[in-house]
Short mmCIF file of C-alpha atoms in Angstrom, two decimals:
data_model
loop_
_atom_site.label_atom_id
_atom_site.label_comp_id
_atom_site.label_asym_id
_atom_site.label_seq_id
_atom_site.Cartn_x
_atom_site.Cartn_y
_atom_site.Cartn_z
CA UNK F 55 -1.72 -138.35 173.40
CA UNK F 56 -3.20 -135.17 172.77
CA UNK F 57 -4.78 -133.26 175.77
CA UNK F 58 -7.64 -132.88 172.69
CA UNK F 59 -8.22 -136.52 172.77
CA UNK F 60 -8.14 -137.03 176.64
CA UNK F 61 -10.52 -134.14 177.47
CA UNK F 62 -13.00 -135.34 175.01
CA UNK F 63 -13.08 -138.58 176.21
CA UNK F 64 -12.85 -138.05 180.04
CA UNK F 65 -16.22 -136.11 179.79
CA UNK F 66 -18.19 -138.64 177.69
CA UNK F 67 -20.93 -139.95 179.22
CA UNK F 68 -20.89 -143.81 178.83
CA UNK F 69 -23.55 -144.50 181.28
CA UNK F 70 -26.16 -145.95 179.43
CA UNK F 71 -24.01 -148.35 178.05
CA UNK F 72 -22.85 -149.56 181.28
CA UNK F 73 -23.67 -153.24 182.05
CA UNK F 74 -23.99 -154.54 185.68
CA UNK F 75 -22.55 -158.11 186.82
CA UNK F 76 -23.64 -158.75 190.14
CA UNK F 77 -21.41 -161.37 192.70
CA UNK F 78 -22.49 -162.25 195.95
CA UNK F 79 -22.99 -158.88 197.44
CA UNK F 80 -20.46 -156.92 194.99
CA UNK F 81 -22.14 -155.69 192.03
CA UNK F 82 -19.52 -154.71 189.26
CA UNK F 83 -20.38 -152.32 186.18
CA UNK F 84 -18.27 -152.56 182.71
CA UNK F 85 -18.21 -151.23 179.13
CA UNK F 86 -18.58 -154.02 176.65
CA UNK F 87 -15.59 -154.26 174.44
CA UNK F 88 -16.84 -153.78 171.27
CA UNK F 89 -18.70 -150.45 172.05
CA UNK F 90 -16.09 -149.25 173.94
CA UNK F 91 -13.97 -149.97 171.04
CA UNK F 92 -15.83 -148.70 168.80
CA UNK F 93 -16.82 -144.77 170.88
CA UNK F 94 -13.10 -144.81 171.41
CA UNK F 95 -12.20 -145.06 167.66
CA UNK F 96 -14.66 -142.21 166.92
CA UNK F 97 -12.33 -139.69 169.12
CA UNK F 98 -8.98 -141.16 168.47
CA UNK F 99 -8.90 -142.81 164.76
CA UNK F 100 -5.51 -143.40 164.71
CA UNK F 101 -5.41 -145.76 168.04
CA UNK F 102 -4.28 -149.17 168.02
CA UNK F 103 -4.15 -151.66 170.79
CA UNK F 104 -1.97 -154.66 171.50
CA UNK F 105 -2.23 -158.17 173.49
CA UNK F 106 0.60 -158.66 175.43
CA UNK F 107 2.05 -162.38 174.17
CA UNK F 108 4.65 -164.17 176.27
CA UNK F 109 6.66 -167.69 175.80
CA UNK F 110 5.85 -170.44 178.11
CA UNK F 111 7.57 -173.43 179.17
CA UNK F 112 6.90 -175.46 175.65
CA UNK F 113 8.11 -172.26 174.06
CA UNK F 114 4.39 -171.20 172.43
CA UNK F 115 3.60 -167.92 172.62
CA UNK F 116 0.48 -166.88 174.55
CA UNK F 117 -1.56 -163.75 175.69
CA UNK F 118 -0.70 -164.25 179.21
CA UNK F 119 1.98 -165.13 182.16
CA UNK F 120 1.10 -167.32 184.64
CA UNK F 121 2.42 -168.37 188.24
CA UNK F 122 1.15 -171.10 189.79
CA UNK F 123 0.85 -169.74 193.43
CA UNK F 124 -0.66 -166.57 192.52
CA UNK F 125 -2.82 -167.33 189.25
CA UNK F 126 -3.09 -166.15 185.30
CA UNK F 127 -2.10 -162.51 184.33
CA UNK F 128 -3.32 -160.90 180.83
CA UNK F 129 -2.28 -157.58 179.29
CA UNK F 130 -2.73 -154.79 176.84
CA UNK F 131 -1.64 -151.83 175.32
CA UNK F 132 -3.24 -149.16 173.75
CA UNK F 133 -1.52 -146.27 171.88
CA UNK F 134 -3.04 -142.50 170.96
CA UNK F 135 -1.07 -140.02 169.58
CA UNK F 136 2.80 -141.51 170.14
CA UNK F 137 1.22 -142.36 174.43
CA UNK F 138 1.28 -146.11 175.17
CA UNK F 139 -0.50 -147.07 178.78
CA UNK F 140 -0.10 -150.75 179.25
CA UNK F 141 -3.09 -152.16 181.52
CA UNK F 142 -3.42 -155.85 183.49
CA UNK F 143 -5.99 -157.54 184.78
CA UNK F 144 -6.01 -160.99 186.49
CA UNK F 145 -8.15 -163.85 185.06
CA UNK F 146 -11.02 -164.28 187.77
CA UNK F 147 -14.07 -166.64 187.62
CA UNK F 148 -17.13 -165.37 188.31
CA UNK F 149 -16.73 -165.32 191.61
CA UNK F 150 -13.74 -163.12 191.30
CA UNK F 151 -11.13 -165.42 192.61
CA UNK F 152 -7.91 -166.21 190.64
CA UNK F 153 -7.94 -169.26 187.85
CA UNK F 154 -5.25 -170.62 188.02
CA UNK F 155 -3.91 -173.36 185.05
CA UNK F 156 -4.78 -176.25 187.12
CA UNK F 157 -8.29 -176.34 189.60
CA UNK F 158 -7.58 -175.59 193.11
CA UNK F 159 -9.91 -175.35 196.35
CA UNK F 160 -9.70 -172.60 198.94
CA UNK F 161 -11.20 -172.51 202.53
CA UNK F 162 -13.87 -169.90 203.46
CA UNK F 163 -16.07 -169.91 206.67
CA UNK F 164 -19.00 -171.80 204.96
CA UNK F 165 -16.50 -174.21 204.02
CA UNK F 166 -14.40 -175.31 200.81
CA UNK F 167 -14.76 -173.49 197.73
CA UNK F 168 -13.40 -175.00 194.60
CA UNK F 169 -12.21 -172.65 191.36
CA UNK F 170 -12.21 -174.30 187.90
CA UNK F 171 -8.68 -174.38 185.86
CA UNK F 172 -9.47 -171.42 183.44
CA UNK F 173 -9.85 -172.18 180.19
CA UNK F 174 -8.73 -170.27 176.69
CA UNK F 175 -12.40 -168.75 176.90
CA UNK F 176 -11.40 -167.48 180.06
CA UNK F 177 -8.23 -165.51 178.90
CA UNK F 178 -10.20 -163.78 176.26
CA UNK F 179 -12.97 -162.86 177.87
CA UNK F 180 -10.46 -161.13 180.45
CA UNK F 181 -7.93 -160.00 177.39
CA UNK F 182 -10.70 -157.61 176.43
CA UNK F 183 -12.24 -156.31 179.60
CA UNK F 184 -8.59 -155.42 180.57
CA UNK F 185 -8.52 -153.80 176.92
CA UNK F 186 -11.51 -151.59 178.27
CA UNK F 187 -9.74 -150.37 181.54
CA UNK F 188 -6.82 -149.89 179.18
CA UNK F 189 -9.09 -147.30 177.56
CA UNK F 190 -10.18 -146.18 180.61
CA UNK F 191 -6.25 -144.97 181.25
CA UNK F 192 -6.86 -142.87 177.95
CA UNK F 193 -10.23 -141.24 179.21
CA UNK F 194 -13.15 -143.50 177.83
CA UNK F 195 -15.07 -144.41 181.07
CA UNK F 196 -12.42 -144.06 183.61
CA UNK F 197 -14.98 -142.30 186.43
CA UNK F 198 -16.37 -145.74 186.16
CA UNK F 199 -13.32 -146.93 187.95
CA UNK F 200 -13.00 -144.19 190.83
CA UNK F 201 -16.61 -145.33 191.77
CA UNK F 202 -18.58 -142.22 190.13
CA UNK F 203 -21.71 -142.10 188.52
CA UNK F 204 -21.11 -138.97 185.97
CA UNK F 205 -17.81 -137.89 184.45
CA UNK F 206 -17.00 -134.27 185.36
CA UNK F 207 -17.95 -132.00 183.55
CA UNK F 208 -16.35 -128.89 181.52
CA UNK F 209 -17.78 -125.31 183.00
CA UNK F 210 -18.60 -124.85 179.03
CA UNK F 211 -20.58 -128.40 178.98
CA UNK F 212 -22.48 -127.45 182.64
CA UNK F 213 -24.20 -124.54 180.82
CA UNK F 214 -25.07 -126.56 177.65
CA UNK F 215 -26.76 -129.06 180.27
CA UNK F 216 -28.53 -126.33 182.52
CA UNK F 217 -29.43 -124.60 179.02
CA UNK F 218 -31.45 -127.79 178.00
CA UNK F 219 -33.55 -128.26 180.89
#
């Protein structure tokens, strides 16, 4: 990938497209897909993404591996410039525990907690939020991830910002 490309996305500012999903006491912030998508297109034109598609035990292929101990695993690839970063991200309900192909309960300290079998809606809805921390590996949004509230900024783009106000 081309530093170009990086450096121009690393600094964009995505906060005001930033969505907030709050569990329990964790409250998680994400890009939506299609805006990411689309923002990351503008800087890199010639990117392409792939799902990850994998044979399972009746031979079909499908966008994700599973194990039954540890849960369903989906995954994507996005390429910029001749640079591939592959990206996972488990399928979670929206509690954030691990679906699993079949239900299953779990014990907490307020007792049993059950977790649905996931479902095909499931795996898509995580196929493209892992897309978008995929993109994140290229630049687009990835102070999001370290816990940050404003990409760093060039020296260049300080000034332009202490110009304006």
């Amino acid at each position: 990938m081309s530093e170009n490309v990086f450096e121009k996305l690393i600094i964009l500012n995505v906060n005001d497209k930033v969505e907030k999903k709050r569990t329990g006491k964790t409250e998680l912030s994400y890009l939506s897909w299609s805006w990411a998508w689309q923002e990351f297109k503008k800087i890199a034109p010639t990117a392409t993404y792939e799902i990850k598609k994998f044979e399972n035990e009746k031979g079909m292929l499908v966008p994700y591996i599973s194990d039954p101990a540890l849960g369903i695993m989906c995954f994507t690839e996005v390429t910029v410039d001749g640079i591939t970063h592959e990206m996972w991200l488990p399928v979670m309900d929206g509690a954030n525990k691990a679906m699993k192909l079949e239900p299953y309960t779990y014990k907490t300290k307020f007792g049993e907690k059950s977790v649905e079998q996931a479902t095909m809606f499931d795996v898509n809805k995580t196929i493209m939020r892992c897309l978008v921390k995929n993109l994140a590996m290229h630049g687009l949004g990835l102070y999001i991830y370290a816990g940050e509230d404003l990409p760093d900024l060039t020296e260049e783009q300080k000034f332009e910002q202490e110009e304006k106000a």
